[in-house]
PDB file of N, CA and C in Angstrom:
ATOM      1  N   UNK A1004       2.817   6.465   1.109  1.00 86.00           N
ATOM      2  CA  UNK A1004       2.216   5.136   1.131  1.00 86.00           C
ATOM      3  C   UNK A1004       2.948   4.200   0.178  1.00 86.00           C
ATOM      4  N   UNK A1005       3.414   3.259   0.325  1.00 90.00           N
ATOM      5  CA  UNK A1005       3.419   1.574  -0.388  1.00 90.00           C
ATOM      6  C   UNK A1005       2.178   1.604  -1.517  1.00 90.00           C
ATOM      7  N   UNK A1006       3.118   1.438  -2.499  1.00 94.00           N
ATOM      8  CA  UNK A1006       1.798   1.061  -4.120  1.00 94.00           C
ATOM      9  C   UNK A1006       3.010  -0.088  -4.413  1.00 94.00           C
ATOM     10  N   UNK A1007       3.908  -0.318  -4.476  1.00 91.00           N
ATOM     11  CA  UNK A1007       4.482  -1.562  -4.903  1.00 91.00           C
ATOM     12  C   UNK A1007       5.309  -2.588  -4.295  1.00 91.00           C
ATOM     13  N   UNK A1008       5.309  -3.675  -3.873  1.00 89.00           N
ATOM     14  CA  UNK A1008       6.762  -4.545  -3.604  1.00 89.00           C
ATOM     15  C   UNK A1008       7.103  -5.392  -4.675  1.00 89.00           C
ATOM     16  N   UNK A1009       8.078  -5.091  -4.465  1.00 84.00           N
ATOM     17  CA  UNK A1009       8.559  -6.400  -5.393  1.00 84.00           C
ATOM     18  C   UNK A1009       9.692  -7.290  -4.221  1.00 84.00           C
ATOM     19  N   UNK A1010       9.183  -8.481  -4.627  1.00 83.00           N
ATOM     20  CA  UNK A1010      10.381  -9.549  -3.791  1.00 83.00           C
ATOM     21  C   UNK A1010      10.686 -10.898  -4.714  1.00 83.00           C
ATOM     22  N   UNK A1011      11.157 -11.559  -3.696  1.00 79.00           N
ATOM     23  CA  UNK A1011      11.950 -12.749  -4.555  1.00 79.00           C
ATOM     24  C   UNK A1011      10.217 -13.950  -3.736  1.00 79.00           C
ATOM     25  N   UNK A1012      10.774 -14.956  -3.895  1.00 80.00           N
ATOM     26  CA  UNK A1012       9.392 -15.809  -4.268  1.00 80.00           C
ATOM     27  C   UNK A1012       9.499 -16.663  -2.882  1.00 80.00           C
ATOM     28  N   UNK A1013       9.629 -16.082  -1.921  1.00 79.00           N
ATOM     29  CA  UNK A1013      10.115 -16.434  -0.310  1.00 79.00           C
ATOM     30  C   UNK A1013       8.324 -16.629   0.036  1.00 79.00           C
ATOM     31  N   UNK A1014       8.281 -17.602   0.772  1.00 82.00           N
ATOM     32  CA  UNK A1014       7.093 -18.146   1.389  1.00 82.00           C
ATOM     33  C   UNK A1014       6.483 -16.675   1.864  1.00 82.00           C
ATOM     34  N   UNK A1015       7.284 -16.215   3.166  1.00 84.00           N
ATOM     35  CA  UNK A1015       6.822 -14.430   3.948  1.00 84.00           C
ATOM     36  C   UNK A1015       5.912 -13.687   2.817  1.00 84.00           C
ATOM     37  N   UNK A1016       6.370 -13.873   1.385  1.00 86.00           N
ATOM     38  CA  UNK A1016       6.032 -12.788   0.946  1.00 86.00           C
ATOM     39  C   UNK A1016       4.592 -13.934   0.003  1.00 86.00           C
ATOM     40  N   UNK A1017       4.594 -14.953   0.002  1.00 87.00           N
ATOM     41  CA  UNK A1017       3.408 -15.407  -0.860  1.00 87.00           C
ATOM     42  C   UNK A1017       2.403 -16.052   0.245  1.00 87.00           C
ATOM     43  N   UNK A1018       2.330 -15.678   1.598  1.00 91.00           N
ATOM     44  CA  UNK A1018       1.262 -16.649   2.690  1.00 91.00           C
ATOM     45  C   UNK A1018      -0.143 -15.544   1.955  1.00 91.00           C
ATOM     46  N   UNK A1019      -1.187 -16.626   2.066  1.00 92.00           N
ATOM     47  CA  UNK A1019      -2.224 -16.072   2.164  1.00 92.00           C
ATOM     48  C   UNK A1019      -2.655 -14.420   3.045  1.00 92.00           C
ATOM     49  N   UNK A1020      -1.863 -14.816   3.908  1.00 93.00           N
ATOM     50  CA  UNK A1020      -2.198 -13.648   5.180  1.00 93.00           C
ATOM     51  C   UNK A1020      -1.456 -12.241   4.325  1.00 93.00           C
ATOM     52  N   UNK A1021      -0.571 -12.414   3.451  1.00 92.00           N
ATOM     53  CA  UNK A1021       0.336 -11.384   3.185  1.00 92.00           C
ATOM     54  C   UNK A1021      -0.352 -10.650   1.832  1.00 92.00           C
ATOM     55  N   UNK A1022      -0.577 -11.842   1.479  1.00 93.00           N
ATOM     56  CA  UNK A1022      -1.631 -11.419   0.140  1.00 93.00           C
ATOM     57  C   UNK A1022      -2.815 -10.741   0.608  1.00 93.00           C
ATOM     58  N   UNK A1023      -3.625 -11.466   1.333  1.00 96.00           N
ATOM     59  CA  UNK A1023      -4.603 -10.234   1.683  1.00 96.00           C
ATOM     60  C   UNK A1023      -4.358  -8.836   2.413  1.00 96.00           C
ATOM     61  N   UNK A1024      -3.262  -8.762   2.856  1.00 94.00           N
ATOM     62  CA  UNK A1024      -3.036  -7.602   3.610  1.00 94.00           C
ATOM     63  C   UNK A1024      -2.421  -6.424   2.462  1.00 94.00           C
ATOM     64  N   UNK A1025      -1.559  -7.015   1.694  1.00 95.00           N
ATOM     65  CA  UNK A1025      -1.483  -6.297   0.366  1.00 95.00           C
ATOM     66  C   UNK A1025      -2.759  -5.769  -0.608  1.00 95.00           C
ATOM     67  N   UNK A1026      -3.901  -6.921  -0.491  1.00 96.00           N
ATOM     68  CA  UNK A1026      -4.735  -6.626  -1.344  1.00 96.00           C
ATOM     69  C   UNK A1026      -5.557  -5.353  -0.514  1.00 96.00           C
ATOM     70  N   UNK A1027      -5.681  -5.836   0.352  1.00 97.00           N
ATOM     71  CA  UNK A1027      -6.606  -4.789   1.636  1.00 97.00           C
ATOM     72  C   UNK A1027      -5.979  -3.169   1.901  1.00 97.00           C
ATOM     73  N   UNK A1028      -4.628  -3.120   1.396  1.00 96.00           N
ATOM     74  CA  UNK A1028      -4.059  -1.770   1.324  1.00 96.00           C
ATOM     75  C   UNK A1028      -3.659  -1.147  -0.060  1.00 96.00           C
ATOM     76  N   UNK A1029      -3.995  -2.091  -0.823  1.00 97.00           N
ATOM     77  CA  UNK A1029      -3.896  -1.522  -2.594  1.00 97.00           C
ATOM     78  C   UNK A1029      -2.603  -1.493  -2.756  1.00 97.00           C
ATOM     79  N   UNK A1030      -2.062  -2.450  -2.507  1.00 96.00           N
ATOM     80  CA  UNK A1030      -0.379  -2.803  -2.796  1.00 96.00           C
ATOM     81  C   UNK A1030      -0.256  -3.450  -4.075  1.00 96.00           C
ATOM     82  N   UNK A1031       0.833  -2.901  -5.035  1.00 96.00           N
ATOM     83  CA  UNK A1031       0.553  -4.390  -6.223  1.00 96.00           C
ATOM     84  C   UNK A1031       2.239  -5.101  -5.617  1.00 96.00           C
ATOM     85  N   UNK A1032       2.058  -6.209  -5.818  1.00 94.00           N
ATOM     86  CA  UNK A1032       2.737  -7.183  -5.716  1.00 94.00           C
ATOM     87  C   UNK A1032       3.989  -7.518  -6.934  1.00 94.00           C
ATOM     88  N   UNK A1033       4.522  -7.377  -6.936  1.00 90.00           N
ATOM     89  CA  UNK A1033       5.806  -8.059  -8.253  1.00 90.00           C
ATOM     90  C   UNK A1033       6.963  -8.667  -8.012  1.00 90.00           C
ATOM     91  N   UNK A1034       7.240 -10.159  -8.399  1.00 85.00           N
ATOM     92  CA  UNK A1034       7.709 -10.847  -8.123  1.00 85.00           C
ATOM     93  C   UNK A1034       9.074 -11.227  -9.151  1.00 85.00           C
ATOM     94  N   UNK A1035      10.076 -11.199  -8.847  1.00 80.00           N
ATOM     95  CA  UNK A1035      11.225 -11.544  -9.441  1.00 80.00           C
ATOM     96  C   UNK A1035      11.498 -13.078 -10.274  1.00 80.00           C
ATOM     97  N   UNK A1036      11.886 -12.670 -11.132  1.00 78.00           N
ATOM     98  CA  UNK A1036      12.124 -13.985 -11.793  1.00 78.00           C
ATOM     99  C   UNK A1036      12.761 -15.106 -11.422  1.00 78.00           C
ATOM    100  N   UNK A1037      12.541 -16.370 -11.361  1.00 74.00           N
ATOM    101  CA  UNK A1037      13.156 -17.324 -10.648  1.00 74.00           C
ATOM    102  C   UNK A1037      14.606 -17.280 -11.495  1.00 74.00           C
ATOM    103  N   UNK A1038      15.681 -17.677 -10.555  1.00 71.00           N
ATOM    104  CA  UNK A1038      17.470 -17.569 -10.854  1.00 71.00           C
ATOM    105  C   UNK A1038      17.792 -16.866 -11.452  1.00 71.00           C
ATOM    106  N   UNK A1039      17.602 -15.555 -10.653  1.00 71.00           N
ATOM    107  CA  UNK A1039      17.641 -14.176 -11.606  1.00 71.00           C
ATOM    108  C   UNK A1039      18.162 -13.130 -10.677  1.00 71.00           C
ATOM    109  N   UNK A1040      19.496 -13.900  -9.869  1.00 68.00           N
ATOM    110  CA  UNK A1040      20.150 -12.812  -8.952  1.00 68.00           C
ATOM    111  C   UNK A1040      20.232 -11.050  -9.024  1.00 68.00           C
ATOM    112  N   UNK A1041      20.386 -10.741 -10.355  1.00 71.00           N
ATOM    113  CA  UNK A1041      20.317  -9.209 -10.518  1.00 71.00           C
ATOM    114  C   UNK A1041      19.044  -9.071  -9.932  1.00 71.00           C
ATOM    115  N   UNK A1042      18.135  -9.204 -10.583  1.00 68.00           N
ATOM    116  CA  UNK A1042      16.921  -8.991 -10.110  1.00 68.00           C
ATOM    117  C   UNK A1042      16.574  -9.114  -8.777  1.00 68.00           C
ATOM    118  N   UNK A1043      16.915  -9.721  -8.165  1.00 67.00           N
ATOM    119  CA  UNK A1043      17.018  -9.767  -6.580  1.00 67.00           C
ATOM    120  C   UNK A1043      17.827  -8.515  -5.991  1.00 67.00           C
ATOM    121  N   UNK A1044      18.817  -7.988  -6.527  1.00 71.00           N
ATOM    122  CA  UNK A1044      19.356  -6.992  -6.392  1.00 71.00           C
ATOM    123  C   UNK A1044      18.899  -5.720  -5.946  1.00 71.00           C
ATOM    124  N   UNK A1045      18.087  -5.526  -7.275  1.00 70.00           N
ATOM    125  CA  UNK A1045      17.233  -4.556  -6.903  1.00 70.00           C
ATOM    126  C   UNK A1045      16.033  -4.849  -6.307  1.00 70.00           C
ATOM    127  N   UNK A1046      15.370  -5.445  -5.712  1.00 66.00           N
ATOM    128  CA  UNK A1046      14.496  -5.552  -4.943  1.00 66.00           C
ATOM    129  C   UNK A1046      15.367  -5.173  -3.649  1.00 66.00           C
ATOM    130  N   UNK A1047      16.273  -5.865  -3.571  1.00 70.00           N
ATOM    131  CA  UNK A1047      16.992  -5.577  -2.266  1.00 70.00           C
ATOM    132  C   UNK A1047      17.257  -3.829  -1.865  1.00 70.00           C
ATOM    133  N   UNK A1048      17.736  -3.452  -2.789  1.00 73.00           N
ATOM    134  CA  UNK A1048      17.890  -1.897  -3.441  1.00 73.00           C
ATOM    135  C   UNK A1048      16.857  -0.603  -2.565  1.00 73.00           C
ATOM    136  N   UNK A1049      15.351  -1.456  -3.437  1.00 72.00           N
ATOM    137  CA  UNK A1049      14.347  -0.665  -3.161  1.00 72.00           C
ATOM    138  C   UNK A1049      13.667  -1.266  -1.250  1.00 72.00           C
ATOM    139  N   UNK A1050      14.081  -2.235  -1.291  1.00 69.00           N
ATOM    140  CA  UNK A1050      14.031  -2.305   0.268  1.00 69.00           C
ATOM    141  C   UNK A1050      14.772  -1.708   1.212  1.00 69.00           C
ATOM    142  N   UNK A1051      15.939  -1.148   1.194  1.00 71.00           N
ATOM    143  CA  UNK A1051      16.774  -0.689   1.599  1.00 71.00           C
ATOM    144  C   UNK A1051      16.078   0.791   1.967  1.00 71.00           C
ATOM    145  N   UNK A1052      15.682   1.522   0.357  1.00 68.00           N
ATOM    146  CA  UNK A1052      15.127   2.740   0.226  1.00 68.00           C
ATOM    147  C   UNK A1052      14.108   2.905   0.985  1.00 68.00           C
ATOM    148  N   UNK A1053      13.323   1.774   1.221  1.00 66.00           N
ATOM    149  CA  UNK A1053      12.418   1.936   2.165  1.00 66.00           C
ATOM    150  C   UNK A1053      11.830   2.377   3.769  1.00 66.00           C
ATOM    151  N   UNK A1054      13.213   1.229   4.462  1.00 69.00           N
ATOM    152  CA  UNK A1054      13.553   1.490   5.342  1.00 69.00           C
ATOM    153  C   UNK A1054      14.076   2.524   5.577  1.00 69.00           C
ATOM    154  N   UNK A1055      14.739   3.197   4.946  1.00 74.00           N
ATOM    155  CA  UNK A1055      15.787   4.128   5.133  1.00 74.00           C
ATOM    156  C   UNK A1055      14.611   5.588   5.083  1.00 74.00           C
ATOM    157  N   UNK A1056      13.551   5.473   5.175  1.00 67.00           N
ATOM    158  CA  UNK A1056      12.450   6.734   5.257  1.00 67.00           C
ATOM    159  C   UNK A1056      12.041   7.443   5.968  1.00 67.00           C
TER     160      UNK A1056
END
């Protein structure tokens, strides 16, 4: 199961609809620092890992 995302600060990932669907599956949410390309990095990283399951 999903216990964490982390993403960059993209509308997809902050709509209302996304938030509750996170909240409704006990997801925590973590959000990357604004102009903070590394950090985007690895989010990208662990998305990758994800898919790749």
């Amino acid at each position: 199961n999903i216990k964490i995302i982390r993403s960059d600060r993209g509308g997809e990932y902050t709509s209302s609809e996304f938030l509750e669907y996170c909240k409704d599956l006990g997801i925590n949410r973590q959000n990357t620092m604004p102009r903070t390309p590394q950090q985007n990095g690895v989010a990208e990283r662990c998305n990758r890992t994800l898919l790749n399951m």
